[in-house]
Coordinates of C-alpha atoms in Angstrom, one line a residue:
M14 CA 178.3 161.4 -101.2
V15 CA 176.9 158.8 -98.7
V16 CA 177.3 155.1 -98.8
L17 CA 175.1 153.7 -97.3
A18 CA 176.6 150.0 -97.3
A19 CA 179.4 148.3 -99.2
S20 CA 178.7 144.2 -99.8
V21 CA 180.2 141.2 -101.7
I22 CA 177.3 139.1 -103.0
N23 CA 177.3 136.3 -105.4
K24 CA 175.2 136.4 -108.9
S25 CA 172.1 135.2 -106.9
G26 CA 172.1 137.8 -104.4
K27 CA 173.4 135.9 -101.5
V28 CA 175.1 138.1 -99.2
L29 CA 178.7 137.3 -98.2
V30 CA 180.5 140.5 -96.6
S31 CA 178.3 143.3 -95.9
R32 CA 179.1 146.7 -94.0
Q33 CA 176.7 149.2 -92.9
F34 CA 177.8 153.0 -92.6
M35 CA 174.5 154.5 -92.0
D36 CA 171.8 153.7 -89.3
M37 CA 169.7 151.0 -91.3
T38 CA 167.8 147.9 -90.2
R39 CA 169.0 144.1 -91.4
T40 CA 165.8 144.0 -93.4
R41 CA 165.8 146.9 -95.3
I42 CA 169.8 146.2 -96.4
E43 CA 168.7 142.3 -96.8
G44 CA 165.9 143.7 -99.4
L45 CA 168.1 145.9 -100.9
L46 CA 170.6 143.4 -101.7
A47 CA 168.3 140.7 -102.8
A48 CA 166.9 143.1 -105.3
F49 CA 170.1 144.0 -107.1
P50 CA 170.5 140.8 -109.1
K51 CA 167.4 141.2 -110.4
L52 CA 168.3 144.9 -111.8
V53 CA 170.9 144.0 -113.5
G54 CA 170.8 143.6 -116.9
T55 CA 172.5 141.3 -119.5
G56 CA 174.9 143.1 -122.2
K57 CA 175.0 146.4 -120.7
Q58 CA 178.2 148.3 -120.0
H59 CA 176.8 150.5 -117.1
T60 CA 178.3 149.9 -113.7
Y61 CA 175.7 151.3 -111.7
V62 CA 171.8 150.8 -111.5
E63 CA 169.3 153.7 -110.0
T64 CA 165.9 152.8 -108.1
D65 CA 164.0 155.2 -106.9
M66 CA 165.3 155.6 -103.3
V67 CA 169.1 154.5 -103.7
R68 CA 171.9 153.8 -106.6
Y69 CA 173.7 150.6 -107.0
V70 CA 177.3 151.3 -108.0
Y71 CA 179.0 147.3 -108.8
Q72 CA 181.7 145.7 -110.1
P73 CA 182.1 142.1 -111.2
I74 CA 184.6 140.2 -109.4
E75 CA 184.9 136.9 -111.3
A76 CA 181.9 135.3 -109.8
L77 CA 181.0 137.6 -107.5
Y78 CA 179.6 141.3 -107.3
L79 CA 181.2 144.4 -105.4
L80 CA 178.8 146.4 -104.7
L81 CA 178.1 150.1 -103.2
V82 CA 174.5 151.1 -102.1
T83 CA 174.7 154.9 -102.1
T84 CA 171.9 157.8 -102.0
K85 CA 170.8 159.3 -105.3
Q86 CA 172.5 162.6 -104.3
S87 CA 175.9 161.0 -103.8
N88 CA 178.8 162.1 -106.4
I89 CA 178.8 159.1 -108.8
L90 CA 182.6 159.8 -109.4
E91 CA 183.5 159.6 -106.0
D92 CA 181.6 156.4 -105.7
L93 CA 183.5 154.7 -108.7
E94 CA 186.6 155.8 -107.4
T95 CA 185.4 154.3 -103.8
L96 CA 184.7 151.1 -105.7
R97 CA 188.3 151.3 -107.3
L98 CA 189.9 151.2 -104.6
L99 CA 187.8 148.4 -102.8
S100 CA 188.4 146.2 -105.5
K101 CA 192.1 146.7 -105.0
L102 CA 191.3 145.4 -101.4
V103 CA 189.7 142.3 -101.8
P104 CA 192.4 140.5 -103.4
E105 CA 194.5 141.3 -100.9
Y106 CA 192.5 140.2 -98.2
A107 CA 190.7 137.4 -99.8
F108 CA 192.4 134.0 -100.1
S109 CA 190.8 133.3 -103.3
L110 CA 187.8 135.1 -105.0
D111 CA 185.2 132.6 -104.4
E112 CA 182.4 132.3 -101.6
D113 CA 184.9 130.2 -99.5
G114 CA 187.7 132.7 -99.7
I115 CA 185.8 135.7 -99.2
C116 CA 183.6 134.2 -96.2
R117 CA 186.8 132.5 -94.5
T118 CA 188.3 136.6 -94.4
A119 CA 185.1 138.3 -93.8
F120 CA 186.5 140.2 -90.6
E121 CA 189.6 141.2 -92.3
L122 CA 187.2 142.9 -95.4
I123 CA 184.9 144.6 -93.0
F124 CA 188.0 146.2 -91.0
A125 CA 189.5 147.4 -94.3
F126 CA 186.2 149.0 -95.7
D127 CA 186.3 150.6 -92.3
E128 CA 189.5 152.3 -93.0
V129 CA 188.6 153.2 -96.5
I130 CA 184.7 154.5 -95.7
S131 CA 183.9 156.4 -92.6
L132 CA 180.1 157.4 -91.6
G133 CA 179.6 156.9 -95.5
H134 CA 182.3 159.4 -96.9
K135 CA 185.6 158.2 -98.5
E136 CA 189.0 158.6 -96.5
N137 CA 191.9 159.7 -98.7
V138 CA 193.9 156.8 -98.2
T139 CA 195.9 154.0 -100.3
V140 CA 195.8 150.5 -100.5
A141 CA 199.5 150.6 -98.6
Q142 CA 198.2 152.7 -95.9
V143 CA 195.1 150.6 -95.3
K144 CA 197.0 147.5 -94.9
Q145 CA 199.6 149.4 -92.2
Y146 CA 196.5 150.5 -90.4
C147 CA 195.0 147.0 -90.5
E148 CA 198.3 145.4 -89.1
M149 CA 198.4 147.9 -86.2
E150 CA 202.1 147.2 -85.5
S151 CA 203.2 148.5 -82.3
H152 CA 206.4 149.4 -81.1
E153 CA 205.5 149.3 -77.4
E154 CA 203.4 146.6 -77.5
K155 CA 206.6 144.3 -79.0
L156 CA 209.3 145.8 -76.2
H157 CA 206.4 144.9 -73.7
K158 CA 206.1 141.3 -75.0
L159 CA 210.3 141.1 -75.0
V160 CA 210.0 142.3 -71.4
M161 CA 207.3 139.6 -70.3
Q162 CA 209.1 137.0 -72.1
S163 CA 212.6 138.0 -70.5
K164 CA 210.8 138.1 -66.9
I165 CA 209.3 134.3 -67.4
N166 CA 212.6 133.0 -69.0
E167 CA 213.8 134.4 -65.5
T168 CA 211.0 132.9 -63.5
K169 CA 211.8 129.9 -65.0
D170 CA 215.3 129.8 -63.8
V171 CA 215.1 130.8 -60.6
M172 CA 212.2 127.6 -60.4
K173 CA 215.2 125.7 -62.0
R174 CA 217.2 126.4 -59.2
K175 CA 215.3 126.3 -56.2
A176 CA 213.7 123.0 -57.5
S177 CA 217.3 121.8 -57.7
E178 CA 217.9 123.0 -53.9
I179 CA 214.8 121.1 -52.7
D180 CA 215.9 118.2 -54.3
K181 CA 219.4 118.2 -52.8
S182 CA 218.2 118.7 -49.4
K183 CA 216.0 116.1 -49.3
I184 CA 218.5 113.5 -50.4
D185 CA 220.9 115.2 -47.6
R186 CA 218.6 114.8 -45.0
S187 CA 217.1 111.4 -45.9
R188 CA 220.9 110.3 -45.8
G189 CA 221.5 112.2 -42.7
E190 CA 218.5 110.6 -41.1
K191 CA 219.6 106.8 -42.2
G192 CA 223.0 107.2 -40.2
G193 CA 225.0 104.3 -39.1
F194 CA 228.2 105.8 -40.8
G195 CA 230.6 103.8 -38.1
P196 CA 232.4 101.4 -40.2
I197 CA 233.5 104.0 -42.3
Q198 CA 236.4 104.9 -39.8
S199 CA 238.0 101.4 -40.7
M200 CA 238.6 102.0 -44.0
G201 CA 241.2 104.9 -43.4
S202 CA 239.9 107.7 -45.5
G203 CA 237.4 110.1 -45.3
R204 CA 236.7 110.5 -49.2
I205 CA 235.7 107.4 -51.1
E206 CA 234.6 107.7 -54.6
S207 CA 232.0 106.0 -55.9
A208 CA 228.4 106.2 -57.2
F209 CA 225.7 106.5 -55.0
S210 CA 223.4 104.2 -56.4
D211 CA 225.9 101.3 -56.3
M212 CA 227.6 102.1 -52.8
S213 CA 226.2 99.8 -49.9
I214 CA 227.3 98.8 -46.4
S215 CA 228.1 95.3 -46.5
S216 CA 226.4 92.7 -44.3
S217 CA 229.4 92.5 -41.5
G218 CA 229.7 96.0 -41.4
S219 CA 233.3 95.7 -42.6
G220 CA 233.4 98.3 -45.6
F221 CA 232.0 99.6 -48.9
G222 CA 230.8 97.4 -51.9
S223 CA 232.3 98.1 -55.3
G224 CA 231.4 101.3 -57.3
S225 CA 230.4 102.2 -60.5
G226 CA 233.7 104.2 -60.9
L227 CA 231.4 107.5 -62.1
G228 CA 233.9 109.5 -60.1
V229 CA 231.5 110.9 -57.5
T230 CA 233.3 112.3 -54.9
T231 CA 231.5 112.0 -51.3
D232 CA 233.0 113.4 -48.3
F233 CA 232.0 111.7 -44.9
D234 CA 233.8 114.1 -42.4
S235 CA 230.8 115.8 -41.6
F236 CA 229.1 112.5 -40.3
S237 CA 232.3 111.8 -38.2
T238 CA 230.6 112.9 -35.1
K239 CA 227.2 110.6 -35.2
A240 CA 229.7 107.9 -35.9
K241 CA 232.1 108.4 -33.0
G242 CA 230.8 106.1 -29.9
R243 CA 228.1 104.1 -31.7
P244 CA 228.8 100.1 -31.7
P245 CA 228.9 98.4 -35.0
S246 CA 226.0 96.8 -34.8
S247 CA 223.8 99.8 -35.3
A248 CA 225.3 99.5 -38.8
T249 CA 225.2 96.1 -39.4
A250 CA 221.7 95.0 -38.2
P251 CA 219.4 96.7 -40.6
P252 CA 215.9 95.7 -40.4
K253 CA 215.1 92.8 -42.2
G254 CA 214.7 93.0 -46.0
L255 CA 215.5 96.5 -45.8
G256 CA 219.4 96.7 -46.4
M257 CA 220.7 99.8 -46.0
Q258 CA 222.0 101.9 -49.2
L259 CA 223.2 105.1 -49.9
G260 CA 221.6 106.9 -52.7
K261 CA 218.9 104.3 -53.4
S262 CA 216.1 106.6 -52.4
Q263 CA 213.6 106.1 -55.4
R264 CA 211.2 109.0 -53.9
T265 CA 210.7 111.5 -56.9
N266 CA 210.3 115.1 -55.9
Q267 CA 206.4 115.7 -56.5
F268 CA 206.8 119.2 -57.4
L269 CA 209.3 118.0 -60.2
E270 CA 206.7 114.9 -61.6
S271 CA 203.8 117.5 -61.3
L272 CA 205.5 119.9 -64.0
K273 CA 207.2 117.5 -65.8
A274 CA 203.1 116.0 -66.3
E275 CA 201.9 118.7 -67.4
G276 CA 205.0 119.4 -70.4
E277 CA 207.5 121.5 -68.6
V278 CA 210.3 120.7 -70.5
I279 CA 212.8 122.9 -68.7
L280 CA 212.8 120.7 -65.7
E281 CA 214.0 117.7 -68.0
D282 CA 218.0 119.1 -66.7
V283 CA 217.4 118.6 -63.1
Q284 CA 218.7 115.3 -62.0
P285 CA 217.9 114.7 -58.5
K286 CA 219.4 111.4 -58.4
V287 CA 223.1 110.9 -59.2
G288 CA 222.9 107.2 -60.5
Q289 CA 220.6 108.5 -63.5
S290 CA 223.6 109.6 -65.7
K291 CA 224.8 106.2 -66.3
S292 CA 221.8 105.8 -68.5
V293 CA 223.2 109.2 -70.7
A294 CA 226.7 108.1 -71.1
P295 CA 227.3 104.2 -70.0
P296 CA 230.8 103.5 -68.4
L297 CA 233.6 102.4 -70.4
T298 CA 234.9 99.0 -69.9
D299 CA 237.2 98.7 -73.1
P300 CA 240.5 100.2 -72.8
V301 CA 240.0 102.4 -76.4
T302 CA 236.1 103.5 -77.4
L303 CA 235.6 105.2 -80.8
N304 CA 232.2 107.0 -80.9
V305 CA 230.8 107.9 -84.4
E306 CA 228.0 110.3 -84.2
E307 CA 226.1 111.8 -86.8
K308 CA 223.3 114.6 -86.4
L309 CA 220.7 115.1 -89.0
N310 CA 219.5 118.5 -89.6
V311 CA 216.3 117.9 -92.3
T312 CA 213.2 120.3 -93.3
L313 CA 210.9 118.4 -95.4
K314 CA 207.9 120.6 -97.4
R315 CA 204.4 119.3 -96.5
D316 CA 203.8 119.0 -100.1
G317 CA 206.8 117.0 -101.0
G318 CA 210.2 118.0 -101.3
V319 CA 213.3 118.8 -99.4
S320 CA 214.0 122.0 -98.2
N321 CA 217.1 121.3 -96.3
F322 CA 219.1 118.3 -95.3
D323 CA 222.1 118.8 -93.6
V324 CA 224.4 115.8 -92.1
Q325 CA 227.3 116.6 -89.7
G326 CA 229.4 113.5 -87.6
T327 CA 232.2 113.3 -85.4
L328 CA 234.4 110.7 -84.7
S329 CA 235.9 111.2 -81.2
L330 CA 238.4 108.8 -79.2
Q331 CA 238.1 108.1 -75.4
I332 CA 241.4 106.2 -73.9
L333 CA 241.2 105.2 -70.0
N334 CA 245.0 104.2 -69.1
Q335 CA 247.8 106.6 -70.3
E336 CA 249.8 103.5 -71.1
D337 CA 247.4 103.4 -74.4
G338 CA 247.6 106.6 -75.8
H339 CA 250.6 106.0 -78.0
I340 CA 248.3 104.8 -80.7
Q341 CA 246.8 105.0 -84.3
V342 CA 243.5 104.4 -85.5
Q343 CA 242.9 102.9 -89.1
I344 CA 239.3 103.5 -90.2
E345 CA 237.4 102.7 -93.2
T346 CA 234.7 105.0 -94.9
G347 CA 231.8 104.0 -96.8
G348 CA 232.9 105.5 -100.0
N349 CA 230.1 108.3 -100.1
P350 CA 231.4 110.9 -102.5
G351 CA 229.0 113.5 -100.8
I352 CA 230.8 113.7 -97.9
L353 CA 233.3 115.9 -97.2
F354 CA 236.0 114.9 -94.0
K355 CA 238.1 117.3 -92.0
T356 CA 240.4 116.5 -89.5
H357 CA 241.5 117.7 -86.4
P358 CA 244.4 120.4 -86.7
N359 CA 246.8 118.2 -84.6
M360 CA 246.3 114.9 -86.9
N361 CA 248.7 113.9 -89.6
K362 CA 246.5 114.8 -92.9
E363 CA 248.8 113.4 -95.5
L364 CA 248.5 110.1 -93.1
F365 CA 245.0 110.2 -93.4
S366 CA 244.8 111.0 -97.0
N367 CA 247.0 108.2 -98.4
E368 CA 246.2 105.1 -96.0
N369 CA 242.9 106.3 -94.0
I370 CA 245.2 106.0 -90.6
L371 CA 244.2 108.8 -88.1
G372 CA 247.4 109.8 -86.1
L373 CA 249.1 112.8 -84.3
K374 CA 251.5 114.6 -86.1
D375 CA 254.3 114.1 -83.5
P376 CA 254.4 110.5 -83.3
N377 CA 255.7 110.9 -79.4
R378 CA 252.9 112.4 -78.4
P379 CA 250.1 110.5 -76.8
F380 CA 246.7 111.0 -76.8
P381 CA 244.8 112.7 -73.7
T382 CA 243.3 110.0 -71.8
G383 CA 239.6 110.6 -70.0
Q384 CA 237.9 109.3 -67.4
A385 CA 234.3 107.5 -68.0
G386 CA 232.2 110.3 -67.3
D387 CA 234.1 112.4 -69.9
A388 CA 231.3 111.8 -72.4
A389 CA 232.6 114.1 -75.4
G390 CA 236.3 112.4 -75.6
V391 CA 239.0 113.5 -78.1
G392 CA 237.9 114.9 -81.3
L393 CA 239.4 113.2 -84.2
L394 CA 237.4 113.6 -87.3
K395 CA 234.4 115.6 -88.5
W396 CA 232.7 115.3 -91.8
R397 CA 229.2 116.9 -93.2
M398 CA 226.7 115.9 -96.5
Q399 CA 224.3 118.1 -97.7
S400 CA 221.8 117.3 -100.2
Q401 CA 218.3 118.1 -102.2
D402 CA 218.2 114.0 -103.0
E403 CA 215.1 112.9 -101.4
S404 CA 216.1 109.2 -101.3
L405 CA 218.3 110.4 -98.8
V406 CA 215.5 111.2 -96.2
P407 CA 215.3 108.2 -93.5
L408 CA 211.6 109.1 -92.9
Q409 CA 208.9 110.9 -95.3
I410 CA 206.0 112.2 -93.3
N411 CA 202.8 113.1 -95.2
C412 CA 199.7 114.7 -93.5
W413 CA 196.4 114.8 -94.9
P414 CA 194.1 117.3 -93.1
S415 CA 190.2 117.1 -94.2
V416 CA 187.2 119.0 -92.7
S417 CA 183.9 117.1 -92.8
G418 CA 181.0 118.7 -91.0
N419 CA 182.0 119.7 -87.6
E420 CA 185.1 118.0 -87.4
T421 CA 188.8 117.5 -88.9
Y422 CA 190.0 114.2 -90.1
V423 CA 193.7 114.2 -90.0
N424 CA 195.6 111.0 -91.5
I425 CA 199.0 110.7 -91.1
E426 CA 201.5 108.0 -92.3
Y427 CA 205.2 107.8 -92.4
D428 CA 207.2 106.0 -95.1
A429 CA 210.7 104.7 -93.6
S430 CA 214.0 104.2 -95.9
P431 CA 215.2 100.7 -96.4
M432 CA 218.9 102.4 -95.6
F433 CA 218.1 102.4 -91.4
D434 CA 216.4 100.6 -88.6
L435 CA 215.0 103.3 -86.8
R436 CA 214.7 103.2 -82.6
N437 CA 212.5 105.5 -80.3
V438 CA 210.5 106.8 -83.3
V439 CA 208.7 110.2 -82.1
I440 CA 206.5 112.3 -84.0
S441 CA 205.2 115.5 -82.7
V442 CA 201.9 117.0 -84.4
P443 CA 200.8 120.4 -82.9
L444 CA 197.1 120.7 -82.6
P445 CA 194.7 123.6 -81.8
A446 CA 193.7 124.3 -78.1
L447 CA 191.3 121.5 -77.0
R448 CA 189.0 121.0 -73.8
E449 CA 190.0 117.2 -74.5
A450 CA 192.4 114.8 -75.9
P451 CA 191.9 114.0 -79.5
N452 CA 189.6 110.8 -80.7
V453 CA 192.4 108.4 -82.2
K454 CA 190.6 106.0 -84.5
D455 CA 193.4 104.2 -86.0
I456 CA 197.4 104.3 -85.1
H457 CA 200.5 102.0 -85.5
G458 CA 202.2 102.2 -82.4
E459 CA 201.3 104.2 -79.3
W460 CA 200.1 108.0 -78.7
R461 CA 200.4 110.5 -76.0
Y462 CA 198.7 114.0 -75.8
D463 CA 200.6 116.6 -74.2
A464 CA 197.8 119.0 -73.0
R465 CA 199.7 121.8 -71.5
N466 CA 201.7 122.5 -75.2
S467 CA 198.8 121.0 -77.4
I468 CA 201.0 118.2 -79.0
L469 CA 200.0 114.5 -80.2
E470 CA 203.0 112.3 -79.9
W471 CA 203.3 109.4 -81.8
S472 CA 205.8 106.6 -81.2
I473 CA 206.8 103.8 -82.6
L474 CA 209.6 101.7 -80.7
L475 CA 211.2 100.3 -83.6
I476 CA 210.9 100.6 -87.3
D477 CA 212.2 97.6 -89.6
N478 CA 211.6 95.5 -92.6
S479 CA 208.2 94.5 -90.7
N480 CA 207.0 97.8 -90.5
R481 CA 208.5 100.6 -93.0
S482 CA 205.4 102.0 -93.2
G483 CA 202.4 103.2 -91.1
S484 CA 199.7 105.1 -90.4
M485 CA 197.2 106.8 -87.8
E486 CA 194.1 108.7 -87.9
F487 CA 192.5 111.2 -85.4
V488 CA 189.6 113.8 -85.2
V489 CA 189.5 117.1 -83.7
P490 CA 187.2 119.6 -83.8
P491 CA 187.3 122.1 -87.0
A492 CA 190.7 123.6 -87.7
D493 CA 192.7 125.2 -90.5
S494 CA 195.1 122.7 -92.6
S495 CA 198.2 125.1 -91.4
V496 CA 197.7 124.8 -87.7
F497 CA 199.1 120.9 -87.6
F498 CA 202.2 121.9 -89.1
P499 CA 205.4 122.1 -88.3
I500 CA 205.7 118.2 -87.4
S501 CA 208.7 117.4 -85.7
V502 CA 210.4 114.1 -85.6
R503 CA 213.3 112.6 -83.6
F504 CA 214.8 109.0 -84.2
S505 CA 218.0 107.2 -83.1
A506 CA 220.0 104.5 -85.5
T507 CA 222.9 102.3 -85.0
S508 CA 224.2 102.7 -88.6
T509 CA 225.1 106.1 -90.3
F510 CA 225.3 108.0 -93.6
S511 CA 229.3 107.9 -93.9
D512 CA 229.2 103.9 -93.1
L513 CA 232.6 104.6 -91.0
K514 CA 234.2 101.9 -89.3
V515 CA 237.3 101.3 -86.9
V516 CA 239.2 98.9 -88.5
N517 CA 242.4 98.5 -86.2
I518 CA 244.2 100.2 -83.8
L519 CA 248.1 100.2 -84.3
P520 CA 250.5 100.6 -81.3
L521 CA 253.5 102.9 -81.9
K522 CA 255.5 101.4 -79.1
G523 CA 255.2 97.7 -80.0
G524 CA 253.2 95.0 -78.1
A525 CA 249.7 93.8 -78.5
P526 CA 247.3 96.3 -80.1
P527 CA 244.6 97.6 -77.2
K528 CA 241.2 95.8 -76.9
F529 CA 238.9 98.9 -78.5
A530 CA 235.1 98.9 -79.2
Q531 CA 233.1 101.4 -81.6
R532 CA 229.8 102.9 -80.6
T533 CA 227.8 104.6 -84.0
Q534 CA 224.6 106.2 -83.7
L535 CA 222.5 108.5 -85.8
L536 CA 220.7 111.2 -84.1
T537 CA 218.3 114.1 -85.0
E538 CA 219.0 117.3 -84.2
N539 CA 216.4 119.1 -86.2
Y540 CA 213.7 117.0 -88.3
Q541 CA 210.6 119.0 -89.5
V542 CA 207.9 118.9 -91.8
V543 CA 207.2 122.4 -92.5

């Protein structure tokens, strides 16, 4: 048995895939394959055709032919067995049994043909063995990749620590170069609690201005040697228009900024400036603050439908003064039957079930107090909602990639539910590796291209009744539609699914109820279209 070539052609003789196993010129194999459709007769039951030089052994596959070109001395029974095995392999690797499906998996088919036929002779293999050989899985390769990934993660951690140390040293050095700490001794204390960004020396040199109350402790003992013997005028007469202020250095580390511009997300945790924490957790001003927070975990299917919809909510309490700790919290829920509430083990469950009041089992025990930096607070209540109802999804995303010539046109549209006004919406679309930014033709909002991670970010500041739907269109080089998934979405809102509201604060020891504030937000934890 000597197989000259294994090919897949259409009815008109166009060659889609052909693998030669003997030394043949391209002209000869093209001539042999072009002559085959003329030799095949209609209405015949044979699966082979012979000429003076070669034999064609073939099998129709829908609108195509799977064809073996062999010598006339070859064993036709073995040729038929080889043809039968190849006919089982072609559907395993081809997306569809048409010209487009065969051409898209041409190399996979060639590799499979090589596993079945070697130098014109059939190998003793099965379909399962061929698939295993083509996958080429290696335990050593997996182990090597795990080791490499662990080294990369370790290097990133080291880089993160070094960057933080460098930034702290720069802040300390700039603080030391400014000097002028003589008036500190008049305060009568070596330790002063205040936020660096809000702490400044007054014009008379007599003391410090008011702090923000963030609880950052600064030790000035190390500067006492510089302060001794220095006249007060050195601190009270700074250059005109500059105004000496501690911690107000706005120079950002260039190394961190360059990594951030390249898309290195791990350095987002490095906070060289203490004042930045104010934007994360604004300071508490009311005696009692209740935080209602819901996190969304949603997975949408690209063709429509909901794969996963999960809402997890928490109600937490923050009290500034200890005398306000003897209280109970009366709440009101939106009456959503799909939400399951669960109180903290220390809460009185019967009181909550009967009167919607959250209070401790022991009325004589106060709630713990926390400072402004205690962002978490004390957890009182948790709830969860799961559903497959597509109408509950706050933001639907549709992505339509289409190839036209040498370009891929991608149309993305969003459709927001009228239940929520969404803020700071960012839709992140993965892209194939590009040499330059994609060509964005039409967009509602703003866009940014992250070249390092090859992601296009579509940003909408606010989605309300004026823009419940919008679209974006961009053009990239030809790419498979699966490249643009999964699409990640993040946003926030000031209303929640539970519609939980704090009605009143009930003091247990008499007197007027303390003033309270409620903060409500809906956040996305994992929101994807796959």
